[in-house]
Coordinates of C-alpha atoms in Angstrom, one line a residue:
M664 CA 66.6 -42.6 200.9
K665 CA 65.6 -39.7 202.8
E666 CA 68.9 -38.8 203.9
H667 CA 70.7 -39.0 201.4
F668 CA 68.8 -35.7 199.3
Y669 CA 69.2 -31.8 200.2
D670 CA 67.2 -28.4 199.6
G671 CA 70.4 -26.7 200.2
R672 CA 69.4 -25.2 203.4
F673 CA 72.1 -25.6 206.6
K674 CA 73.1 -24.3 210.0
V675 CA 76.4 -23.3 211.7
K676 CA 76.5 -25.4 214.7
K677 CA 80.2 -25.3 215.6
L678 CA 83.0 -22.7 215.1
N679 CA 86.3 -23.4 216.4
Y680 CA 87.2 -19.6 216.9
K681 CA 90.1 -20.4 218.4
R682 CA 91.6 -22.9 215.6
I683 CA 90.8 -19.6 213.2
L684 CA 92.9 -17.0 215.1
K685 CA 95.9 -19.4 215.5
D686 CA 96.1 -19.8 211.6
F687 CA 95.1 -17.3 210.3
K688 CA 94.5 -13.3 210.1
I689 CA 91.9 -11.7 209.9
Y690 CA 91.6 -7.5 209.0
K691 CA 88.2 -5.6 208.3
V692 CA 87.7 -2.2 206.9
N693 CA 84.4 -0.7 207.0
L694 CA 84.1 0.5 203.2
D695 CA 81.5 3.3 201.4
I696 CA 79.2 1.0 200.2
V697 CA 77.0 3.6 197.9
V698 CA 80.0 4.8 196.3
L699 CA 81.4 1.5 196.2
K700 CA 78.6 0.6 193.9
K701 CA 78.2 3.4 191.9
E702 CA 78.4 3.1 187.8
S703 CA 80.9 6.3 187.5
N704 CA 83.8 5.0 190.2
F705 CA 83.5 1.4 188.0
K706 CA 87.7 2.4 187.2
D707 CA 88.1 2.5 191.2
Y708 CA 86.4 -0.2 191.7
S709 CA 88.4 -2.6 189.9
I710 CA 91.7 -1.2 191.2
F711 CA 90.8 -1.0 194.4
F712 CA 90.2 -5.3 194.3
K713 CA 92.9 -5.7 192.1
K714 CA 94.5 -4.1 195.3
I715 CA 93.8 -6.8 197.5
R716 CA 94.7 -9.2 195.2
N717 CA 97.7 -8.7 194.8
I718 CA 98.4 -8.7 198.7
K719 CA 101.1 -10.6 199.8
G720 CA 99.8 -13.6 202.6
L721 CA 96.5 -12.4 201.4
K722 CA 94.0 -16.2 201.0
S723 CA 90.5 -14.4 199.9
F724 CA 88.0 -11.9 201.1
Y725 CA 84.8 -11.3 201.5
I726 CA 82.5 -8.1 201.4
S727 CA 79.4 -7.9 203.5
K728 CA 78.4 -4.2 204.6
E729 CA 82.9 -4.3 205.6
L730 CA 85.4 -5.9 203.4
Y731 CA 86.9 -8.8 205.4
I732 CA 90.9 -9.7 204.1
L733 CA 91.8 -13.8 205.7
G734 CA 95.7 -14.1 205.1
D735 CA 97.7 -16.4 206.6
V736 CA 100.2 -15.6 209.3
N737 CA 102.4 -13.2 207.6
L738 CA 99.7 -11.6 206.3
D739 CA 100.2 -7.3 207.0
I740 CA 97.7 -4.6 204.8
N741 CA 98.9 -1.5 207.2
N742 CA 101.0 0.2 204.1
L743 CA 98.7 -0.8 201.7
E744 CA 97.8 2.1 199.0
F745 CA 93.8 0.6 198.2
I746 CA 92.9 1.7 201.8
E747 CA 92.8 4.3 199.4
F748 CA 89.5 4.1 197.8
F749 CA 85.8 3.8 198.9
V750 CA 87.4 3.2 203.0
I751 CA 86.0 4.5 206.3
G752 CA 88.4 5.0 208.7
E753 CA 90.9 2.2 209.3
A754 CA 91.4 -1.1 208.8
Y755 CA 92.0 -3.1 211.7
E756 CA 93.7 -6.9 212.3
I757 CA 90.6 -8.8 214.7
D758 CA 93.6 -11.2 217.2
E759 CA 91.8 -11.4 219.7
L760 CA 89.1 -14.0 221.2
E761 CA 85.8 -12.0 222.2
S762 CA 85.9 -9.8 218.5
L763 CA 86.2 -12.8 216.9
E764 CA 82.9 -14.0 217.8
K765 CA 80.9 -10.8 217.5
I766 CA 81.7 -11.1 213.4
D767 CA 78.7 -13.4 212.0
S768 CA 79.1 -17.8 211.2
L769 CA 78.5 -16.7 207.7
I770 CA 80.9 -14.6 207.2
L771 CA 83.8 -16.8 208.5
L772 CA 82.2 -18.8 206.4
N773 CA 83.1 -17.0 202.4
L774 CA 86.7 -16.6 203.9
I775 CA 87.6 -19.7 204.6
I776 CA 85.3 -22.0 202.1
R777 CA 87.1 -19.4 199.7
Y778 CA 90.1 -20.6 200.8
L779 CA 90.2 -24.1 200.9
A780 CA 88.7 -24.3 198.2
Y781 CA 90.7 -22.8 195.7
E782 CA 94.2 -23.0 197.3
D783 CA 93.9 -26.8 199.1
I784 CA 91.2 -28.7 197.8
L785 CA 90.4 -27.9 194.7
K786 CA 93.1 -28.5 192.2
I787 CA 92.0 -29.9 189.9
E788 CA 91.6 -27.4 186.5
K789 CA 88.5 -28.2 185.1
D790 CA 87.0 -28.0 188.2
I791 CA 87.4 -24.5 189.4
K792 CA 88.9 -22.2 187.3
Y793 CA 87.3 -18.1 187.8
I794 CA 85.5 -16.1 191.0
D795 CA 84.4 -12.9 191.8
I796 CA 84.1 -11.0 194.9
N797 CA 81.7 -13.2 196.7
S798 CA 81.6 -16.9 195.4
I799 CA 82.7 -19.9 194.3
Y800 CA 81.9 -20.2 190.1
F801 CA 83.0 -24.1 189.3
F802 CA 83.6 -23.9 185.0
I803 CA 81.1 -26.5 183.8
N804 CA 81.5 -25.7 179.7
K805 CA 82.7 -23.4 176.8
L806 CA 80.3 -22.7 174.2
S807 CA 80.7 -20.8 170.2
K808 CA 84.1 -21.1 169.6
D809 CA 85.4 -19.8 173.3
K810 CA 83.0 -17.3 173.3
I811 CA 81.0 -18.3 176.1
Y812 CA 81.7 -19.5 179.4
K813 CA 79.1 -21.3 181.4
F814 CA 79.3 -22.2 185.5
L815 CA 77.2 -22.9 188.3
K816 CA 77.9 -20.1 191.1
C817 CA 78.2 -21.0 194.2
S818 CA 77.0 -18.7 197.0
F819 CA 76.1 -19.3 200.9
E820 CA 73.6 -16.7 202.5
K821 CA 71.4 -15.3 204.9
S822 CA 67.6 -16.7 203.6
N823 CA 65.0 -13.8 203.9
I824 CA 62.2 -17.2 204.0
F825 CA 64.0 -19.2 206.5
E826 CA 66.3 -19.3 209.9
E827 CA 69.3 -21.4 208.5
Y828 CA 71.4 -20.4 205.5
T829 CA 71.3 -21.0 202.4
L830 CA 73.6 -23.2 199.9
N831 CA 73.0 -21.5 196.0
L832 CA 74.5 -23.1 193.0
D833 CA 72.8 -21.0 190.6
Q834 CA 74.2 -21.2 186.8
K835 CA 76.0 -18.1 184.5
T836 CA 77.3 -17.4 181.3
F837 CA 79.7 -14.9 180.7
A838 CA 79.9 -14.0 176.3
H839 CA 81.9 -12.2 174.4
E840 CA 80.1 -8.7 173.9
S841 CA 80.3 -9.5 169.9
L842 CA 77.9 -11.9 170.4
F843 CA 74.9 -9.5 171.7
Y844 CA 72.2 -8.5 169.0
D845 CA 71.6 -5.4 171.3
K846 CA 74.0 -3.6 173.6
S847 CA 72.0 -1.5 175.0
K848 CA 71.5 -4.9 177.0
L849 CA 74.6 -4.6 178.6
K850 CA 74.7 -1.4 180.5
R851 CA 73.5 -2.9 183.7
A852 CA 75.4 -5.8 183.2
I853 CA 78.8 -6.7 185.1
K854 CA 82.1 -6.0 182.9
I855 CA 85.1 -8.6 182.6
G856 CA 88.2 -9.8 182.1
Y857 CA 90.0 -13.0 181.6
D858 CA 93.1 -12.8 183.5
S859 CA 95.5 -16.2 182.4
A860 CA 97.7 -15.2 185.4
T861 CA 95.4 -15.7 187.9
K862 CA 92.8 -17.2 186.3
L863 CA 90.3 -14.8 187.6
L864 CA 87.6 -13.7 185.8
L865 CA 88.0 -9.5 186.8
P866 CA 85.5 -7.1 187.1
N867 CA 87.7 -5.3 184.4
E868 CA 86.3 -1.6 181.6
D869 CA 87.9 -3.0 179.4
G870 CA 86.7 -6.4 179.7
K871 CA 84.7 -8.2 176.0
Y872 CA 82.5 -11.0 178.5
Y873 CA 80.0 -10.1 180.2
E874 CA 77.6 -11.8 183.5
R875 CA 74.4 -12.3 180.1
N876 CA 73.4 -15.3 177.7
P877 CA 73.2 -14.0 174.4
Y878 CA 70.3 -16.4 173.6
S879 CA 66.9 -16.5 174.4
K880 CA 67.8 -20.1 176.4
T881 CA 70.1 -21.1 178.9
I882 CA 72.1 -24.5 178.2
E883 CA 71.2 -26.0 182.3
T884 CA 73.3 -28.2 184.0
N885 CA 71.7 -32.1 184.4
F886 CA 69.7 -33.0 187.3
L887 CA 69.4 -36.7 186.7
V888 CA 71.5 -38.9 184.5
K889 CA 70.5 -42.9 184.0
T890 CA 74.8 -44.0 184.3
P891 CA 77.1 -42.3 185.9
N892 CA 79.3 -41.5 183.3
D893 CA 78.9 -37.8 182.6
L894 CA 78.7 -37.0 186.5
T895 CA 80.4 -33.8 186.5
K896 CA 77.6 -31.9 184.7
L897 CA 75.2 -32.8 187.5
R898 CA 74.2 -30.0 189.6
S899 CA 74.3 -32.1 192.6
Y900 CA 78.2 -33.4 191.5
Y901 CA 78.7 -29.6 192.7
F902 CA 77.0 -29.7 195.8
T903 CA 78.5 -32.9 197.2
L904 CA 81.9 -31.3 196.0
L905 CA 80.7 -28.2 198.5
K906 CA 79.2 -31.2 201.1
D907 CA 82.3 -32.9 201.2
L908 CA 84.6 -29.8 201.3
L909 CA 82.8 -28.5 204.0
E910 CA 82.5 -31.8 206.3
H911 CA 85.7 -33.2 205.7
N912 CA 88.1 -30.1 205.3
L913 CA 86.4 -27.3 206.6
S914 CA 84.9 -29.2 209.8
K915 CA 88.5 -27.8 211.8
Y916 CA 87.4 -24.4 211.5
I917 CA 83.2 -24.5 211.1
K918 CA 81.0 -27.8 211.9
I919 CA 78.0 -26.9 209.1
E920 CA 74.2 -29.9 208.9
L921 CA 73.2 -29.8 206.0
I922 CA 69.5 -30.1 205.8
T923 CA 68.4 -33.3 205.1
L924 CA 64.5 -34.2 203.2
N925 CA 63.6 -36.2 207.0
N926 CA 60.2 -34.0 206.1
Y927 CA 59.2 -35.1 203.4
E928 CA 55.8 -37.4 202.1
Y929 CA 54.9 -38.8 199.2
F930 CA 51.4 -37.4 198.2
E931 CA 49.3 -40.2 196.5
N932 CA 47.2 -38.8 194.7
K933 CA 43.7 -40.1 192.7
S934 CA 43.8 -38.6 188.9
N935 CA 43.9 -39.8 186.3
K936 CA 47.2 -38.8 184.6
S937 CA 46.2 -40.0 181.2
Y938 CA 42.7 -37.3 180.9
F939 CA 44.4 -35.0 179.2
E940 CA 45.8 -37.0 176.4
K941 CA 42.6 -38.4 176.6
N942 CA 40.3 -36.3 175.7
L943 CA 43.1 -34.0 173.6
K944 CA 43.0 -37.3 171.3
N945 CA 39.5 -37.0 170.8
I946 CA 39.8 -33.8 168.9
S947 CA 38.9 -33.3 165.2
K948 CA 39.8 -29.2 164.2
N949 CA 40.2 -26.7 161.4
V950 CA 44.0 -25.0 162.1
D951 CA 44.7 -22.2 159.7
L952 CA 48.0 -21.0 158.7
Y953 CA 49.5 -17.0 159.1
L954 CA 52.6 -15.5 158.4
I955 CA 52.9 -12.5 160.5
K956 CA 54.3 -8.9 159.6
D957 CA 56.1 -7.1 161.4
R958 CA 58.2 -3.5 161.4
L959 CA 62.3 -3.9 162.9
K960 CA 62.6 -0.7 165.0
S961 CA 65.2 0.6 161.6
G962 CA 61.8 0.9 160.2
E963 CA 62.5 -2.0 157.5
D964 CA 59.3 -4.3 157.0
I965 CA 59.6 -8.0 157.5
T966 CA 56.9 -10.9 156.5
A967 CA 57.8 -14.5 158.7
K968 CA 59.2 -17.3 156.4
D969 CA 56.3 -19.9 155.1
R970 CA 57.3 -23.1 156.3
E971 CA 53.7 -24.9 155.3
K972 CA 55.8 -27.5 154.0
E973 CA 58.0 -28.5 157.2
I974 CA 54.4 -27.3 159.8
S975 CA 52.0 -29.6 157.8
E976 CA 54.5 -32.6 157.9
L977 CA 54.4 -32.1 162.0
I978 CA 51.6 -32.0 162.6
N979 CA 50.0 -35.4 159.7
S980 CA 53.1 -37.2 161.7
L981 CA 51.1 -36.7 165.4
K982 CA 49.3 -39.2 167.0
F983 CA 46.3 -38.1 168.4
G984 CA 43.5 -36.4 167.1
K985 CA 42.8 -35.0 163.9
Y986 CA 44.0 -31.6 162.0
I987 CA 43.1 -30.1 158.1
L988 CA 45.6 -27.7 158.0
K989 CA 45.6 -24.6 155.8
N990 CA 47.7 -21.7 155.1
K991 CA 46.1 -18.5 155.2
G992 CA 49.3 -15.7 153.8
I993 CA 49.9 -12.9 156.2
G994 CA 48.3 -12.1 158.5
E995 CA 47.4 -8.7 160.0
I996 CA 44.6 -7.1 162.5
T997 CA 42.1 -6.1 158.5
T998 CA 42.3 -10.4 158.6
S999 CA 39.2 -12.2 158.5
Y1000 CA 39.8 -14.7 160.2
N1001 CA 37.3 -17.7 160.7
K1002 CA 36.9 -17.6 165.0
E1003 CA 35.6 -21.7 165.4
N1004 CA 39.9 -22.4 163.9
W1005 CA 42.5 -23.2 165.5
N1006 CA 45.3 -20.2 163.8
I1007 CA 48.7 -20.9 163.7
F1008 CA 51.2 -17.4 163.8
L1009 CA 54.2 -17.7 162.0
L1010 CA 57.0 -15.7 164.0
N1011 CA 60.0 -14.0 162.2
T1012 CA 61.0 -13.9 166.1
T1013 CA 60.2 -14.0 169.9
D1014 CA 62.4 -10.7 170.6
T1015 CA 60.2 -8.4 170.8
S1016 CA 62.9 -6.1 171.5
K1017 CA 63.7 -6.3 168.3
L1018 CA 59.9 -5.0 167.2
F1019 CA 59.0 -1.1 166.5
Y1020 CA 55.4 -3.1 165.7
D1021 CA 54.8 -6.4 166.7
G1022 CA 52.1 -7.6 164.2
Y1023 CA 51.4 -10.9 166.3
K1024 CA 50.9 -8.7 169.7
E1025 CA 48.1 -6.7 167.9
I1026 CA 46.2 -10.0 166.4
K1027 CA 46.2 -10.8 170.4
K1028 CA 44.9 -8.1 171.5
R1029 CA 42.5 -7.1 168.7
C1030 CA 40.9 -10.2 167.0
G1031 CA 40.0 -12.3 170.0
L1032 CA 41.6 -15.5 168.3
I1033 CA 42.7 -19.4 169.7
S1034 CA 45.9 -19.1 168.0
N1035 CA 49.9 -19.8 169.1
G1036 CA 52.5 -17.9 167.5
F1037 CA 56.2 -19.4 167.3
N1038 CA 59.2 -19.6 165.6
L1039 CA 60.2 -22.3 164.5
D1040 CA 63.6 -22.9 164.2
E1041 CA 64.3 -20.4 167.8
A1042 CA 62.0 -23.0 168.9
L1043 CA 63.8 -25.8 167.9
K1044 CA 67.0 -24.3 169.6
S1045 CA 65.0 -24.0 173.0
N1046 CA 63.8 -28.0 172.5
N1047 CA 67.1 -29.5 171.6
K1048 CA 66.5 -29.5 167.9
D1049 CA 63.0 -31.9 168.9
E1050 CA 60.5 -30.8 165.8
K1051 CA 57.8 -33.4 167.5
I1052 CA 57.7 -32.3 170.6
V1053 CA 57.4 -28.5 169.6
I1054 CA 54.3 -29.0 166.9
K1055 CA 52.8 -31.3 169.9
R1056 CA 53.3 -28.4 172.8
V1057 CA 51.7 -25.5 170.3
I1058 CA 48.7 -28.0 170.0
E1059 CA 48.5 -28.5 173.0
E1060 CA 48.5 -25.1 174.4
L1061 CA 45.4 -24.0 171.4
F1062 CA 43.6 -26.8 173.2
I1063 CA 43.6 -25.8 177.0
K1064 CA 42.9 -22.3 175.0
E1065 CA 40.6 -23.0 173.3
Q1066 CA 39.4 -24.5 177.1
L1067 CA 39.3 -21.2 178.6
Q1068 CA 37.5 -19.5 175.7
N1069 CA 35.0 -22.1 176.5
N1070 CA 34.7 -21.1 180.2
D1071 CA 35.2 -25.2 181.0
I1072 CA 37.8 -27.6 183.1
S1073 CA 36.1 -30.4 182.6
K1074 CA 38.2 -31.7 179.9
L1075 CA 41.8 -30.6 181.4
H1076 CA 41.8 -32.9 184.4
S1077 CA 40.3 -35.8 185.4
R1078 CA 38.6 -34.5 189.5
Y1079 CA 36.9 -31.2 188.6
D1080 CA 34.2 -31.7 190.9
I1081 CA 36.3 -31.0 194.4
F1082 CA 38.1 -27.7 192.4
E1083 CA 34.5 -25.9 193.1
G1084 CA 35.2 -22.9 195.3
V1085 CA 38.9 -22.8 194.7
S1086 CA 39.7 -19.6 192.9
C1087 CA 43.5 -18.3 191.5
I1088 CA 45.3 -14.6 191.3
H1089 CA 48.1 -14.6 189.6
L1090 CA 50.1 -11.1 188.4
K1091 CA 52.7 -11.4 185.6
N1092 CA 53.8 -8.9 183.3
E1093 CA 51.7 -6.2 184.5
K1094 CA 48.4 -7.9 184.5
I1095 CA 46.5 -9.3 187.1
R1096 CA 44.3 -12.8 186.2
K1097 CA 41.6 -14.4 187.9
I1098 CA 40.4 -17.7 187.5
T1099 CA 37.3 -19.1 190.0
V1100 CA 35.7 -22.6 189.6
L1101 CA 32.4 -23.0 189.5
K1102 CA 29.9 -25.8 189.6
D1103 CA 30.4 -28.4 187.2
G1104 CA 34.0 -27.9 185.8
K1105 CA 32.8 -24.5 184.5
I1106 CA 35.2 -21.6 185.6
K1107 CA 34.9 -18.1 186.1
S1108 CA 37.7 -15.5 184.8
E1109 CA 38.6 -12.1 185.6
S1110 CA 41.6 -9.7 184.7
C1111 CA 43.4 -5.9 185.1
E1112 CA 46.5 -4.1 184.4
I1113 CA 48.5 -3.7 187.4
F1114 CA 48.2 0.1 187.2
E1115 CA 44.0 -0.1 187.1
K1116 CA 41.5 0.6 189.5
C1117 CA 38.9 -2.0 190.3
N1118 CA 37.8 -4.4 192.3
L1119 CA 40.4 -7.3 191.7
K1120 CA 43.4 -4.5 191.8
D1121 CA 41.9 -3.7 195.5
E1122 CA 41.1 -8.0 195.9
F1123 CA 45.1 -8.6 194.6
N1124 CA 45.8 -5.5 197.4
T1125 CA 44.1 -6.8 200.4
L1126 CA 46.2 -10.0 199.3
I1127 CA 49.7 -8.3 198.7
E1128 CA 49.3 -6.5 202.3
K1129 CA 47.6 -9.8 204.2
F1130 CA 51.0 -11.7 203.4
N1131 CA 53.5 -8.6 204.2
I1132 CA 54.5 -8.4 200.2
A1133 CA 56.4 -5.4 199.1
I1134 CA 55.9 -4.6 195.6
E1135 CA 57.2 -1.2 194.4
Y1136 CA 55.1 0.1 191.5
D1137 CA 57.7 0.7 188.9
R1138 CA 57.3 -1.0 185.5
S1139 CA 60.6 -1.0 185.3
K1140 CA 60.5 -4.4 188.3
V1141 CA 56.9 -4.9 187.9
K1142 CA 57.6 -6.3 184.4
W1143 CA 59.1 -9.1 185.8
M1144 CA 57.1 -10.2 188.5
D1145 CA 55.2 -13.5 189.2
I1146 CA 52.8 -13.4 191.7
K1147 CA 50.9 -16.7 192.6
F1148 CA 47.8 -16.8 195.4
M1149 CA 45.5 -19.7 195.4
K1150 CA 42.6 -19.9 197.7
I1151 CA 40.9 -23.9 199.1
G1152 CA 37.4 -23.5 201.1
K1153 CA 38.2 -19.4 203.2
K1154 CA 41.8 -19.9 203.4
D1155 CA 44.5 -18.0 201.0
I1156 CA 47.3 -19.3 200.2
Y1157 CA 50.5 -17.8 198.7
I1158 CA 52.8 -19.6 196.8
L1159 CA 56.4 -18.8 197.0
D1160 CA 59.5 -20.2 195.3
T1161 CA 61.5 -20.3 197.9
K1162 CA 64.9 -20.4 195.4
L1163 CA 65.8 -24.0 197.4
R1164 CA 66.5 -26.9 195.0
L1165 CA 67.0 -31.0 194.4
Y1166 CA 70.5 -31.6 195.7
F1167 CA 71.7 -35.5 196.1
D1168 CA 74.4 -37.0 197.3
S1169 CA 76.8 -37.8 194.1
N1170 CA 78.9 -40.5 195.9
Q1171 CA 75.8 -42.4 196.9
F1172 CA 74.2 -42.2 193.2
I1173 CA 77.5 -43.6 192.1
N1174 CA 77.2 -45.7 194.8
F1175 CA 73.1 -47.1 194.4
Y1176 CA 74.2 -47.6 190.7
Q1177 CA 76.9 -49.9 191.2
Q1178 CA 74.1 -51.7 193.7
S1179 CA 72.0 -52.1 190.9
I1180 CA 74.4 -53.4 188.5
E1181 CA 76.0 -56.2 190.7
R1182 CA 72.3 -57.1 191.1
G1183 CA 72.5 -57.7 187.7
L1184 CA 70.0 -54.6 186.7
K1185 CA 70.5 -52.5 183.8
G1186 CA 70.3 -49.0 186.3
I1187 CA 69.5 -47.9 189.3
S1188 CA 65.4 -48.9 190.4
K1189 CA 63.1 -46.0 189.9
S1190 CA 60.8 -47.6 193.2
L1191 CA 59.0 -44.6 194.9
D1192 CA 60.9 -45.8 197.9
S1193 CA 64.2 -46.0 195.6
F1194 CA 67.1 -43.6 194.9
L1195 CA 65.9 -42.1 191.6
G1196 CA 62.7 -42.1 193.8
M1197 CA 62.9 -39.7 195.5
T1198 CA 62.8 -37.1 192.4
M1199 CA 59.4 -38.7 191.0
A1200 CA 55.7 -37.6 192.0
I1201 CA 54.2 -34.7 194.5
R1202 CA 56.7 -34.8 197.6
L1203 CA 55.3 -32.7 201.1
N1204 CA 56.4 -30.9 203.1
K1205 CA 53.2 -30.8 206.1
K1206 CA 55.6 -29.5 208.6
E1207 CA 56.4 -27.0 206.8
Q1208 CA 54.2 -26.7 204.2
M1209 CA 56.7 -27.4 201.5
Y1210 CA 56.5 -28.7 198.6
Y1211 CA 57.5 -29.9 194.9
S1212 CA 56.5 -32.6 191.9
F1213 CA 58.5 -33.6 189.5
Y1214 CA 59.1 -37.1 187.2
D1215 CA 55.7 -39.5 188.0
T1216 CA 56.8 -42.7 186.6
G1217 CA 60.6 -41.5 185.4
I1218 CA 63.5 -39.7 183.6
K1219 CA 64.9 -39.2 180.1
L1220 CA 69.1 -40.3 179.5
N1221 CA 68.8 -36.8 180.7
E1222 CA 67.3 -34.1 182.9
S1223 CA 68.6 -30.8 183.0
F1224 CA 65.1 -29.2 184.9
S1225 CA 66.7 -29.1 188.6
P1226 CA 62.4 -28.7 191.2
N1227 CA 62.3 -26.0 192.7
I1228 CA 61.0 -26.4 196.6
K1229 CA 57.8 -24.3 197.1
K1230 CA 56.5 -22.7 200.4
L1231 CA 52.7 -23.3 200.8
I1232 CA 52.3 -19.7 203.1
T1233 CA 49.2 -19.6 204.7
Y1234 CA 47.6 -17.8 208.4
K1235 CA 46.7 -21.8 210.0
K1236 CA 47.9 -25.1 208.8
L1237 CA 46.2 -26.2 206.3
T1238 CA 44.0 -29.1 206.2
E1239 CA 43.9 -33.3 204.7
K1240 CA 41.6 -32.6 202.6
E1241 CA 43.0 -29.0 201.8
Y1242 CA 46.0 -30.3 201.0
E1243 CA 44.1 -33.1 199.0
I1244 CA 42.4 -31.1 196.5
F1245 CA 46.4 -28.6 195.8
C1246 CA 48.5 -32.0 195.6
E1247 CA 45.8 -33.0 192.9
S1248 CA 45.7 -29.3 191.0
L1249 CA 49.6 -30.5 190.4
V1250 CA 48.5 -33.6 188.5
F1251 CA 48.6 -32.6 185.7
R1252 CA 51.1 -33.8 182.0
Y1253 CA 51.7 -33.0 178.7
I1254 CA 51.8 -35.1 175.8
S1255 CA 54.1 -33.5 174.5
N1256 CA 56.7 -34.4 177.4
G1257 CA 54.5 -37.7 179.9
Q1258 CA 56.4 -37.7 181.9
R1259 CA 56.2 -34.3 184.0
L1260 CA 54.4 -33.3 186.4
S1261 CA 53.2 -29.7 187.1
T1262 CA 55.6 -27.5 189.5
Y1263 CA 52.3 -25.3 189.8
P1264 CA 48.5 -25.7 190.3
F1265 CA 47.5 -26.2 186.3
F1266 CA 45.3 -23.4 186.8
F1267 CA 48.3 -21.4 186.4
K1268 CA 48.4 -21.9 182.8
L1269 CA 45.5 -20.5 182.3
T1270 CA 45.8 -17.9 184.4
S1271 CA 48.3 -16.8 182.0
E1272 CA 46.5 -16.7 178.7
V1273 CA 43.6 -14.8 180.2

């Protein structure tokens, strides 16, 4: 089955330059990129591209450091006004074999595939509706009375990690300005206008749509479905659309080799996957419920809505542990708390940008409680309105926080003894945290601010330099950084999210489904050597030190989560024992999602709370 799965990387194997010159005209225009990207020139920027799109005979265009224009044999741009804007020198035609061969193959690929995708192949309106300058947009759906548009943005790019190029399918949301509470968030967003005549989303200074999501949770395309009925909702459906386009329609110009998952092996873990669940089932706790009081930036004081009845019913419905819930009213920094109990704080909002004073943040900072704060309505939105999942996750996280406070992981992982000597360092939210595993599952935790001077900061800087990671110590940039290191024995490991995703050939998915039905099965087999088996458990590519971990024994009806592929960067190859320690640390399952394995070592669930 491995040959039907891909990670998005590809190689350009062959270019037919003579055929390209025969079928197309290509122009190159040198641009002043710095001036082009200045916000003050947005109106000229919009006019510039509008004039390009009006060129007679235009098929596509692409911007790298220069502007490349591709058209049919009648294309002529010599006397067009657009060259007055942002252009250095003159536009010139690339009409000789030697000149064409000097153009990066990725630029030629982008030029030709955009032409083929829109004008020659994908004529079904539901599949493609809009494009931007350098990407193909696949339309998914419309929401909120046509005020939100969901797309998959397809781009072919150079990788900073791999020798191969990468095909990226990233979800993008365009939303009407009326949906945004805080308009300041739109200052750096691309402003878009919809051109009904050309069916394009165009840069437009008078547009009403922004490349932003007004809500905290995106609505993602599915990664897996149990039947092919909703095939067009799959991310891999669009990947396969592009794959077929590359293989069948682009091959007369460019031949591409997509990288498969042939080097990935199944890792057979020895840990008890139900260990966390078993320990959680045996607990008995008193839980205190508090309402948070905040102050908005407008100066208004607000108090969270009392949801005691709902929370009590949800907790009583749990089939693990025993809990006594007590409503304690408003919780503030001056409140006297019982630190032996667990604490649930009902929040006004999780969007702290609205707040002048964040009551829960101050309590967490000063009171040293085992607590969890959430807004029930917002939590339901992000968990598909499943109240039981919300409360399960709240209780699970309280249990994890208690283990962290006890400096002990022996109730979190069945093979805690194999992790002795392992340490993890994590930069997130401008804070560096470190967990070190001692004997008998005991741990030591440390933390410091990113701008603080201390031994932990020095240790972090040593790792940053060792792995040549660029960091700009600017608060506006550091606050978004998420950097993970792990040490096993004497080997430092930088765990890098490659941005590669798992894709599969949706044509083969249908074939295997039909074969299963013919054999009398209800759906596709989930055995480890089956089609769905490739999406399960932990898979290792030891040759490149890459891995992904997804479902363990099965899937739900529809799964939106798409596994990212991680790379373990080390100076020396990991040994079999070191691989075992690393992969066993991925064996962690929440009760609230009992089939999904951890995508990172479970220690990083702890570092987020240190």
